[in-house]
């Protein structure tokens, strides 16, 4: 048991399991957010909520209809009208602790949303065995953000308890909608990071083994997530196909083209058309098609190249089939480049955690994280930022079988955050 | 009001409206079938039900899971265990009237299933105004089969009342699952048509105007309806796409190829990929894809050519992407070629109906009808067959706005059937 | 031997064989044209040549570079500077005979170009056996236009000899560039047909057998021939593919799309991408691609629909791949609808030819003829037009094995033209 | 002027310019080979020629028809029957110098073929200004192999002159057909490398500037070059398209699929369909199509993955369109991984060359070299191998504008080879 945080581990684990039972997907985390807001206010934090947390222009992948339903559900679940009003339809919370003493502004970022996956309901799953599995069909904390949110609240508790030793300002960001890289963009373009000197984000199960720590020096890919929809004209496919405009074919053509985008010679790229739903019936010229696209690149420029080409192909295919199209960016991340000062600070902190066994530096990865957008925002004005992982096992994130070993992995992450605060925000 | 059938019109209209309130899609018509079976037995008909009605090997597009749910629903709706047992999971009914006097075997065919369309619930819709609209969300008798089933039962009533004037045998086929051309194939390959000398099928709203009759000499297209499914391997699209096998791309490639099948120089053809659903998530190499395909041709050979080419393209695309595939024929119809003896008999009958205004002979059409399979089965052993239409208006079949003018159009159809029975099965 | 034209048959056969030895493809028929011009002038016809024969705006598929080379070749072959100057780079000739007596203007049309096919040089080929095979490698009169041109000159001879029996005006059109349906468009839009009352065109080997006559009432398809070219950017495919713009892929994508154009429910259509040449080298992002496209439809509207869709797909595919494109209409024909007056006149004429065995009326066909453009031009102002075939055998037009039986088939065609002139342009 | 090789520079330059005037493409270098064979024999080398130089089973991309024409051309150009007989149709030469003293076997490799590019014939081109430009239309030493071959012969001269100071065996490989990575495979699988301890290959214009040296530690990609051909059935596209089998569409479909192969997450890849030629005429269902494909991968396994997927797509597309296909591997290379011992030896040698300005180590590159196959063959049995570059400027290899500055760059390469021989094959 990591020594510094031992008194806080149990509350973190209990909270994580409570959140695990009630997962909420991107932009609908009203119950989760209300728990967080209540808790951090109770501890004495100020909160930044609703439209003050985001630059609305840059909010991605948020469907007002879905949000409205989620508000109703939260209301039915006991969330107060008062807090719903404060949230203004936007989930997430920035909790701010001002020590009143000079010192840096350090931001810690925790994401809070779940995945649309049906949890494995057999005894192979600890959450099932121990009775804390998801109570919501088709939804599951299958990427560990329940652990992150809980860890953020626990750090808050530690800050409250050690307030008189701290200096500067501590900002704890509870970010919604990380899945699909939707949520960070609006925060990154708000003014909430303008004064941040240090930004630290972490993720469970990115390290190889349960007692390992992995610090991401670089390698997470920039990415853009896009939804394309095509709208044509229905017609009887047997009798008068010429009256139709075929949205399904526009989608198929775009998919064929997009998967064949000429790759960039200067770095890694990837592209996927993950989903197509098209057509109304076997004997009808299909009038509607939707597709989910993502591109990635090892930096913003390469990613932008991929995005440009994909957009041209959606546009061109729509023109070929004489259909209308709509293309929405619904998620976005940059590449991750951590500042060496913080990379080393985490190495040092991790070495000090008695349960840590191995420490790795990661330099390449096919994945993406929208923490990168917050990092770039901080780095742009001269702040430092970092991303690290802790804990790990063989279960696959985003799958029904995903599990974290919360009692072992989460305390490591917690103590690293605490040790960084001690390093950065005490005058010791 | 057509004079011969005037006493029966009201019961036909009432029954049609009753059926309209409770539409059932292909292979699930248990409530409808139980109404029919009860009625024709009450009138003294023998019935052929369940596995005796079909050659199971040739039953198309029937999903046992869906049937099971439908049986439960029917049970809950009050259909007796007894009749469900008799039906053996197969909807539809053949009602047989043997006069005991020598004479031809004449079969009349009526289809009974509905369409998966949400009925228009505004006052523009007579069924809404008059309170007989569909009570089942997303289902609607939007092709008039409620009228057909009702007309079949009404013909049965007339047969019962005029039994002593009739000779030979009268078979009334209440066919399930016409939509998607699924239901006729199993009947066509059963032995129920082996003794049929005359087969007559009709359809409401095929004629131009409400008081018109259209006799289809030829032109309905042979067709095959197929479902293709591709099964690949999921993989993280960013990190290890090479581990995936892309079912979505196989489907898109097959769709591009199939729509470009070289058309046949010897007759009309059509092809449609009406529906594609593929993929599990934006960032996952898609492991599953399903597509709905139909081909048509102006005769069986041309249709077979189209089907062969489409099958090769599904197979080839699966091979290209290293995915498994499955291709199921879920519907089938032949071209319609009516026998001139019966074409002329209908012309004559229609002329005798006082409300008929115009009579047309149809020789070309982009649509298909699985009555054609029954016709071919009868014609193969020397019997005669025909297909005709009655009534019509501007509403589009299969749409939410479809309506028939039952009080005007159905009596015309009814009287034509009755006049044909008089011509064929009386010794007058 | 058809009695009326017996004295002219031998000169027709000799001329046909002379032309057969020196085939010239579309828009390069300078030697052929000079032979025609000399001959018809010798007989006393006035000639319309060069830019007076065509509306230059509507000239299709003519490459000035190719024409220039052909002029040089013709010069080397002995064609005089004088006539080359008169031709102004445009092949073909309109020969006009004005009788000075009132009467209709009757135009007879003969096409004169060859096919880019290497003639079969074995004894199976009569032209080889009898020493009149093509002297130009890769070129062959494989569609019988040598016979047509020769027949036109022979009709001219007959007109000269029977001038005092004739009334009205006789226009003999020697049309270049029928192959690829290029040549007629410019003539159709000139003023040379403004006064034409009757237009008659014929073709050898369209009838079933050598002594048969086929009159085309309708069924030849309207068509548009298009060349698409895409211009992208070359780049090293291994090192910097992102710098390229892939013209080959634009062509492949367009081909896939075009072959899948939704067919027209109101009539016959066809589409073909017959040729693609693309790319500069295996390891270079392809910067150039060219494709040859044709669409057809059973009337102008249906053909225009096909053309519009194909154009959109070329445009859309260019946009998808970020390449430039160029789309040229290089050939065009309308559907053939012959006037019944002339259909019957040919039936009557054919019946009078003693060697004719069978007479057919054609009403459907997958092919196209640009004579149709001249027909539409004449019909637009109230003139009558017709197209007919004579002679036939099992050899396939446009193939190396094509042969006509000139001594049998051509006299039939000749006598029909002459009998039509007697019917239309004598006061008998 | 590099001091050690100063006396040999002029003959190298003159020979390079002589070869530049007479470029020969892959597998046709009979004139070049005869020059080399004569020269190295004159100097006292033994030669390995013809089928002894290659394992015929592994010879790639060699067309016997093309070879036959090249032999005739060489004969006409004065190459003796005797040497043509010795060559047995295979170009290239292995020159062997056995010192008779114990010591390592060191192989130096020089490639000798040209590129199918038309040389720039303006004064901007030194070869034009100085009168040594290509005398063969459409062919050019546009990748500097003229310099390589000449350098190989000059090294041979130096070996001859310094024979008494050398120990071990020196093998000078004059490899044909490097372009398209065709020639090395057959040598790599022969027994000629079985005893090689050190293998050194070099290339002009790979370094950045004219006085630079670049040593390739790793990064050249493994590659496979493939030709696919599809054979279908021609048919009239308007009249009977159903009788055709469309080879063009199979090629387009394969191209669309191949460009979209899911890329490998474990390393760099590239893929190109560089050339398609398909179809016989606009109105004919295309019966023939050929395409040139290349795949690359950062190691053999990744390249094999790309090749496997491409092959499946060719096969699958052929199946989709019912056409036959043929797929030939016509070129192959492995990734380059140089042995550190030789990397350092070249660094040291380069430092000793007085005209060298900069020395770079290359670790990534999008290109490929079939020297890699020879390297792998040597490394498999424990030998060491390396690849380096010398000289460079802004002209682009394989382009009409390519130039090398032979008097500056070639002497650097020459002296490095000589210094390596001194290091490895003297007892000093």
GROMACS .gro file of C-alpha atoms in nm, chain A residues 79-380:
model
  302
   79UNK     CA    1  -3.030   1.501  -0.926
   80UNK     CA    2  -3.160   1.836  -0.805
   81UNK     CA    3  -3.310   2.098  -1.032
   82UNK     CA    4  -3.068   2.343  -0.879
   83UNK     CA    5  -2.757   2.168  -0.994
   84UNK     CA    6  -2.907   2.084  -1.332
   85UNK     CA    7  -2.969   2.453  -1.374
   86UNK     CA    8  -2.612   2.537  -1.278
   87UNK     CA    9  -2.479   2.284  -1.526
   88UNK     CA   10  -2.666   2.452  -1.814
   89UNK     CA   11  -2.671   2.122  -1.999
   90UNK     CA   12  -2.296   2.076  -1.978
   91UNK     CA   13  -2.147   1.796  -1.771
   92UNK     CA   14  -1.803   1.803  -1.609
   93UNK     CA   15  -1.661   2.021  -1.337
   94UNK     CA   16  -1.351   2.223  -1.268
   95UNK     CA   17  -1.271   2.225  -0.896
   96UNK     CA   18  -1.038   2.505  -0.787
   97UNK     CA   19  -0.839   2.533  -0.465
   98UNK     CA   20  -0.662   2.859  -0.410
   99UNK     CA   21  -0.414   2.837  -0.129
  100UNK     CA   22  -0.370   3.209  -0.111
  101UNK     CA   23   0.006   3.156  -0.108
  102UNK     CA   24   0.224   3.233  -0.408
  103UNK     CA   25   0.302   2.933  -0.618
  104UNK     CA   26   0.228   2.770  -0.947
  105UNK     CA   27  -0.110   2.678  -1.089
  106UNK     CA   28  -0.119   2.302  -1.124
  107UNK     CA   29  -0.403   2.131  -1.308
  108UNK     CA   30  -0.484   1.764  -1.268
  109UNK     CA   31  -0.719   1.612  -1.524
  110UNK     CA   32  -0.957   1.319  -1.475
  111UNK     CA   33  -1.214   1.201  -1.729
  112UNK     CA   34  -1.550   1.066  -1.621
  113UNK     CA   35  -1.754   0.912  -1.905
  114UNK     CA   36  -1.826   0.548  -1.995
  115UNK     CA   37  -1.847   0.328  -2.306
  116UNK     CA   38  -2.154   0.189  -2.486
  117UNK     CA   39  -2.070  -0.174  -2.411
  118UNK     CA   40  -2.274  -0.439  -2.233
  119UNK     CA   41  -2.080  -0.555  -1.927
  120UNK     CA   42  -1.995  -0.920  -1.892
  121UNK     CA   43  -2.241  -1.060  -1.640
  122UNK     CA   44  -2.062  -1.375  -1.535
  123UNK     CA   45  -1.848  -1.462  -1.239
  124UNK     CA   46  -1.540  -1.411  -1.453
  125UNK     CA   47  -1.606  -1.042  -1.391
  126UNK     CA   48  -1.513  -0.910  -1.045
  127UNK     CA   49  -1.775  -0.637  -1.068
  128UNK     CA   50  -2.037  -0.907  -1.113
  129UNK     CA   51  -1.901  -1.129  -0.838
  130UNK     CA   52  -1.875  -0.842  -0.595
  131UNK     CA   53  -2.206  -0.688  -0.686
  132UNK     CA   54  -2.095  -0.356  -0.833
  133UNK     CA   55  -2.153  -0.424  -1.203
  134UNK     CA   56  -2.324  -0.172  -1.426
  135UNK     CA   57  -2.694  -0.126  -1.360
  136UNK     CA   58  -2.745   0.033  -1.700
  137UNK     CA   59  -2.790  -0.203  -1.994
  138UNK     CA   60  -2.548  -0.149  -2.277
  139UNK     CA   61  -2.331   0.093  -2.082
  140UNK     CA   62  -2.013   0.016  -1.891
  141UNK     CA   63  -1.712   0.189  -1.746
  142UNK     CA   64  -1.497  -0.020  -1.981
  143UNK     CA   65  -1.211   0.227  -1.997
  144UNK     CA   66  -1.160   0.292  -1.626
  145UNK     CA   67  -1.288   0.648  -1.608
  146UNK     CA   68  -1.482   0.549  -1.297
  147UNK     CA   69  -1.140   0.504  -1.136
  148UNK     CA   70  -1.022   0.837  -1.274
  149UNK     CA   71  -1.322   1.032  -1.144
  150UNK     CA   72  -1.292   0.869  -0.807
  151UNK     CA   73  -0.920   0.940  -0.795
  152UNK     CA   74  -0.987   1.306  -0.872
  153UNK     CA   75  -1.227   1.333  -0.579
  154UNK     CA   76  -0.976   1.156  -0.355
  155UNK     CA   77  -0.697   1.392  -0.456
  156UNK     CA   78  -0.940   1.671  -0.368
  157UNK     CA   79  -0.982   1.520  -0.023
  158UNK     CA   80  -0.605   1.502   0.020
  159UNK     CA   81  -0.571   1.864  -0.086
  160UNK     CA   82  -0.834   1.966   0.167
  161UNK     CA   83  -0.651   1.778   0.441
  162UNK     CA   84  -0.308   1.919   0.349
  163UNK     CA   85  -0.417   2.267   0.259
  164UNK     CA   86  -0.188   2.445   0.497
  165UNK     CA   87   0.121   2.281   0.346
  166UNK     CA   88   0.030   2.382  -0.011
  167UNK     CA   89   0.101   2.692  -0.213
  168UNK     CA   90  -0.022   2.823  -0.546
  169UNK     CA   91  -0.347   2.701  -0.699
  170UNK     CA   92  -0.472   2.352  -0.764
  171UNK     CA   93  -0.726   2.292  -1.039
  172UNK     CA   94  -0.888   1.953  -1.064
  173UNK     CA   95  -1.052   1.905  -1.404
  174UNK     CA   96  -1.329   1.647  -1.418
  175UNK     CA   97  -1.360   1.621  -1.798
  176UNK     CA   98  -1.668   1.474  -1.964
  177UNK     CA   99  -1.682   1.298  -2.299
  178UNK     CA  100  -1.328   1.175  -2.343
  179UNK     CA  101  -1.453   0.879  -2.544
  180UNK     CA  102  -1.461   0.978  -2.907
  181UNK     CA  103  -1.222   1.260  -2.804
  182UNK     CA  104  -1.514   1.499  -2.773
  183UNK     CA  105  -1.491   1.671  -2.439
  184UNK     CA  106  -1.149   1.833  -2.414
  185UNK     CA  107  -1.178   2.063  -2.714
  186UNK     CA  108  -1.429   2.298  -2.555
  187UNK     CA  109  -1.222   2.321  -2.234
  188UNK     CA  110  -0.898   2.369  -2.424
  189UNK     CA  111  -1.050   2.672  -2.596
  190UNK     CA  112  -1.197   2.817  -2.276
  191UNK     CA  113  -0.998   3.049  -2.054
  192UNK     CA  114  -0.973   2.799  -1.771
  193UNK     CA  115  -0.622   2.689  -1.867
  194UNK     CA  116  -0.480   3.035  -1.926
  195UNK     CA  117  -0.302   3.048  -1.593
  196UNK     CA  118  -0.201   2.682  -1.571
  197UNK     CA  119   0.172   2.622  -1.519
  198UNK     CA  120   0.157   2.245  -1.492
  199UNK     CA  121  -0.096   2.000  -1.636
  200UNK     CA  122  -0.094   1.634  -1.542
  201UNK     CA  123  -0.317   1.361  -1.678
  202UNK     CA  124  -0.314   0.992  -1.606
  203UNK     CA  125  -0.484   0.675  -1.720
  204UNK     CA  126  -0.530   0.338  -1.562
  205UNK     CA  127  -0.436   0.020  -1.751
  206UNK     CA  128  -0.197   0.186  -1.992
  207UNK     CA  129   0.106   0.036  -1.817
  208UNK     CA  130   0.194  -0.327  -1.886
  209UNK     CA  131   0.133  -0.481  -1.547
  210UNK     CA  132  -0.067  -0.392  -1.242
  211UNK     CA  133   0.229  -0.245  -1.053
  212UNK     CA  134   0.390  -0.069  -1.349
  213UNK     CA  135   0.400   0.296  -1.446
  214UNK     CA  136   0.432   0.415  -1.806
  215UNK     CA  137   0.513   0.773  -1.887
  216UNK     CA  138   0.410   0.883  -2.234
  217UNK     CA  139   0.691   1.098  -2.370
  218UNK     CA  140   0.530   1.103  -2.715
  219UNK     CA  141   0.356   0.881  -2.969
  220UNK     CA  142  -0.016   0.924  -2.907
  221UNK     CA  143  -0.159   1.024  -3.244
  222UNK     CA  144  -0.344   1.335  -3.340
  223UNK     CA  145  -0.691   1.239  -3.456
  224UNK     CA  146  -1.011   1.372  -3.600
  225UNK     CA  147  -1.340   1.187  -3.562
  226UNK     CA  148  -1.601   1.268  -3.825
  227UNK     CA  149  -1.958   1.167  -3.897
  228UNK     CA  150  -2.066   1.183  -4.259
  229UNK     CA  151  -2.426   1.157  -4.363
  230UNK     CA  152  -2.562   1.142  -4.714
  231UNK     CA  153  -2.919   1.226  -4.813
  232UNK     CA  154  -3.048   1.119  -5.149
  233UNK     CA  155  -3.388   1.036  -5.286
  234UNK     CA  156  -3.584   0.717  -5.243
  235UNK     CA  157  -3.741   0.549  -5.546
  236UNK     CA  158  -3.873   0.208  -5.637
  237UNK     CA  159  -3.559   0.016  -5.731
  238UNK     CA  160  -3.741  -0.206  -5.978
  239UNK     CA  161  -3.970   0.040  -6.147
  240UNK     CA  162  -3.803   0.378  -6.151
  241UNK     CA  163  -3.449   0.366  -6.017
  242UNK     CA  164  -3.363   0.674  -6.222
  243UNK     CA  165  -3.578   0.883  -5.990
  244UNK     CA  166  -3.363   0.789  -5.692
  245UNK     CA  167  -3.037   0.933  -5.567
  246UNK     CA  168  -2.840   0.661  -5.396
  247UNK     CA  169  -2.700   0.760  -5.057
  248UNK     CA  170  -2.580   0.406  -4.982
  249UNK     CA  171  -2.361   0.402  -5.288
  250UNK     CA  172  -2.218   0.743  -5.201
  251UNK     CA  173  -2.123   0.602  -4.862
  252UNK     CA  174  -1.972   0.284  -5.007
  253UNK     CA  175  -1.779   0.482  -5.263
  254UNK     CA  176  -1.651   0.723  -4.999
  255UNK     CA  177  -1.549   0.430  -4.779
  256UNK     CA  178  -1.356   0.266  -5.062
  257UNK     CA  179  -1.184   0.595  -5.139
  258UNK     CA  180  -1.110   0.695  -4.780
  259UNK     CA  181  -0.952   0.363  -4.687
  260UNK     CA  182  -0.717   0.418  -4.982
  261UNK     CA  183  -0.598   0.767  -4.893
  262UNK     CA  184  -0.231   0.792  -4.990
  263UNK     CA  185  -0.044   0.770  -4.662
  264UNK     CA  186   0.195   1.036  -4.546
  265UNK     CA  187   0.565   0.973  -4.593
  266UNK     CA  188   0.665   1.184  -4.294
  267UNK     CA  189   0.498   0.995  -4.013
  268UNK     CA  190   0.246   0.743  -3.892
  269UNK     CA  191  -0.116   0.761  -4.001
  270UNK     CA  192  -0.427   0.557  -3.971
  271UNK     CA  193  -0.778   0.576  -4.107
  272UNK     CA  194  -1.096   0.385  -4.037
  273UNK     CA  195  -1.452   0.381  -4.157
  274UNK     CA  196  -1.588   0.207  -3.855
  275UNK     CA  197  -1.961   0.211  -3.913
  276UNK     CA  198  -2.203   0.244  -4.202
  277UNK     CA  199  -2.579   0.234  -4.174
  278UNK     CA  200  -2.758   0.289  -4.502
  279UNK     CA  201  -3.084   0.223  -4.672
  280UNK     CA  202  -3.450   0.187  -4.595
  281UNK     CA  203  -3.548  -0.138  -4.760
  282UNK     CA  204  -3.434  -0.399  -5.006
  283UNK     CA  205  -3.638  -0.269  -5.294
  284UNK     CA  206  -3.591   0.103  -5.241
  285UNK     CA  207  -3.311   0.320  -5.378
  286UNK     CA  208  -3.141   0.410  -5.049
  287UNK     CA  209  -3.204   0.771  -4.950
  288UNK     CA  210  -3.004   0.788  -4.628
  289UNK     CA  211  -2.660   0.674  -4.521
  290UNK     CA  212  -2.446   0.755  -4.223
  291UNK     CA  213  -2.085   0.670  -4.164
  292UNK     CA  214  -1.839   0.706  -3.878
  293UNK     CA  215  -1.487   0.797  -3.982
  294UNK     CA  216  -1.163   0.858  -3.797
  295UNK     CA  217  -0.823   0.963  -3.918
  296UNK     CA  218  -0.500   0.983  -3.721
  297UNK     CA  219  -0.155   1.120  -3.779
  298UNK     CA  220   0.163   1.141  -3.581
  299UNK     CA  221   0.128   1.516  -3.564
  300UNK     CA  222  -0.130   1.782  -3.632
  301UNK     CA  223  -0.011   1.848  -3.985
  302UNK     CA  224  -0.019   1.484  -4.087
  303UNK     CA  225  -0.358   1.440  -3.925
  304UNK     CA  226  -0.485   1.748  -4.107
  305UNK     CA  227  -0.365   1.601  -4.435
  306UNK     CA  228  -0.562   1.283  -4.368
  307UNK     CA  229  -0.869   1.483  -4.267
  308UNK     CA  230  -0.852   1.701  -4.578
  309UNK     CA  231  -0.832   1.400  -4.806
  310UNK     CA  232  -1.120   1.224  -4.630
  311UNK     CA  233  -1.335   1.535  -4.653
  312UNK     CA  234  -1.266   1.568  -5.024
  313UNK     CA  235  -1.372   1.207  -5.072
  314UNK     CA  236  -1.699   1.253  -4.886
  315UNK     CA  237  -1.766   1.564  -5.093
  316UNK     CA  238  -1.665   1.398  -5.419
  317UNK     CA  239  -1.871   1.086  -5.358
  318UNK     CA  240  -2.175   1.297  -5.277
  319UNK     CA  241  -2.126   1.480  -5.605
  320UNK     CA  242  -2.085   1.155  -5.797
  321UNK     CA  243  -2.420   1.027  -5.677
  322UNK     CA  244  -2.599   1.360  -5.675
  323UNK     CA  245  -2.677   1.340  -5.305
  324UNK     CA  246  -2.648   1.596  -5.028
  325UNK     CA  247  -2.396   1.538  -4.754
  326UNK     CA  248  -2.312   1.663  -4.413
  327UNK     CA  249  -1.978   1.617  -4.245
  328UNK     CA  250  -1.939   1.689  -3.875
  329UNK     CA  251  -1.623   1.681  -3.670
  330UNK     CA  252  -1.736   1.507  -3.353
  331UNK     CA  253  -1.401   1.445  -3.187
  332UNK     CA  254  -1.048   1.575  -3.196
  333UNK     CA  255  -0.714   1.517  -3.030
  334UNK     CA  256  -0.359   1.629  -3.087
  335UNK     CA  257  -0.044   1.427  -3.059
  336UNK     CA  258   0.097   1.397  -2.710
  337UNK     CA  259   0.439   1.548  -2.644
  338UNK     CA  260   0.512   1.558  -2.274
  339UNK     CA  261   0.753   1.806  -2.124
  340UNK     CA  262   1.070   1.643  -2.006
  341UNK     CA  263   1.062   1.826  -1.670
  342UNK     CA  264   0.735   1.655  -1.583
  343UNK     CA  265   0.838   1.323  -1.739
  344UNK     CA  266   1.131   1.318  -1.498
  345UNK     CA  267   0.916   1.436  -1.210
  346UNK     CA  268   0.688   1.135  -1.262
  347UNK     CA  269   0.982   0.898  -1.291
  348UNK     CA  270   1.101   1.030  -0.957
  349UNK     CA  271   0.755   1.012  -0.799
  350UNK     CA  272   0.698   0.661  -0.929
  351UNK     CA  273   1.031   0.546  -0.791
  352UNK     CA  274   0.918   0.669  -0.452
  353UNK     CA  275   0.598   0.462  -0.456
  354UNK     CA  276   0.681   0.141  -0.274
  355UNK     CA  277   0.444  -0.084  -0.469
  356UNK     CA  278   0.570   0.024  -0.812
  357UNK     CA  279   0.769  -0.248  -0.986
  358UNK     CA  280   0.859  -0.117  -1.331
  359UNK     CA  281   0.872   0.224  -1.496
  360UNK     CA  282   0.858   0.260  -1.875
  361UNK     CA  283   0.886   0.550  -2.114
  362UNK     CA  284   0.644   0.522  -2.406
  363UNK     CA  285   0.741   0.680  -2.738
  364UNK     CA  286   0.500   0.527  -2.986
  365UNK     CA  287   0.138   0.416  -2.980
  366UNK     CA  288  -0.149   0.385  -3.226
  367UNK     CA  289  -0.403   0.542  -2.989
  368UNK     CA  290  -0.523   0.893  -2.917
  369UNK     CA  291  -0.626   1.093  -2.608
  370UNK     CA  292  -0.795   1.429  -2.593
  371UNK     CA  293  -0.592   1.521  -2.286
  372UNK     CA  294  -0.350   1.618  -2.563
  373UNK     CA  295  -0.570   1.918  -2.647
  374UNK     CA  296  -0.542   2.044  -2.290
  375UNK     CA  297  -0.165   1.982  -2.302
  376UNK     CA  298  -0.126   2.184  -2.622
  377UNK     CA  299  -0.337   2.465  -2.473
  378UNK     CA  300  -0.111   2.480  -2.167
  379UNK     CA  301   0.210   2.439  -2.364
  380UNK     CA  302   0.111   2.716  -2.603
   0.00000   0.00000   0.00000
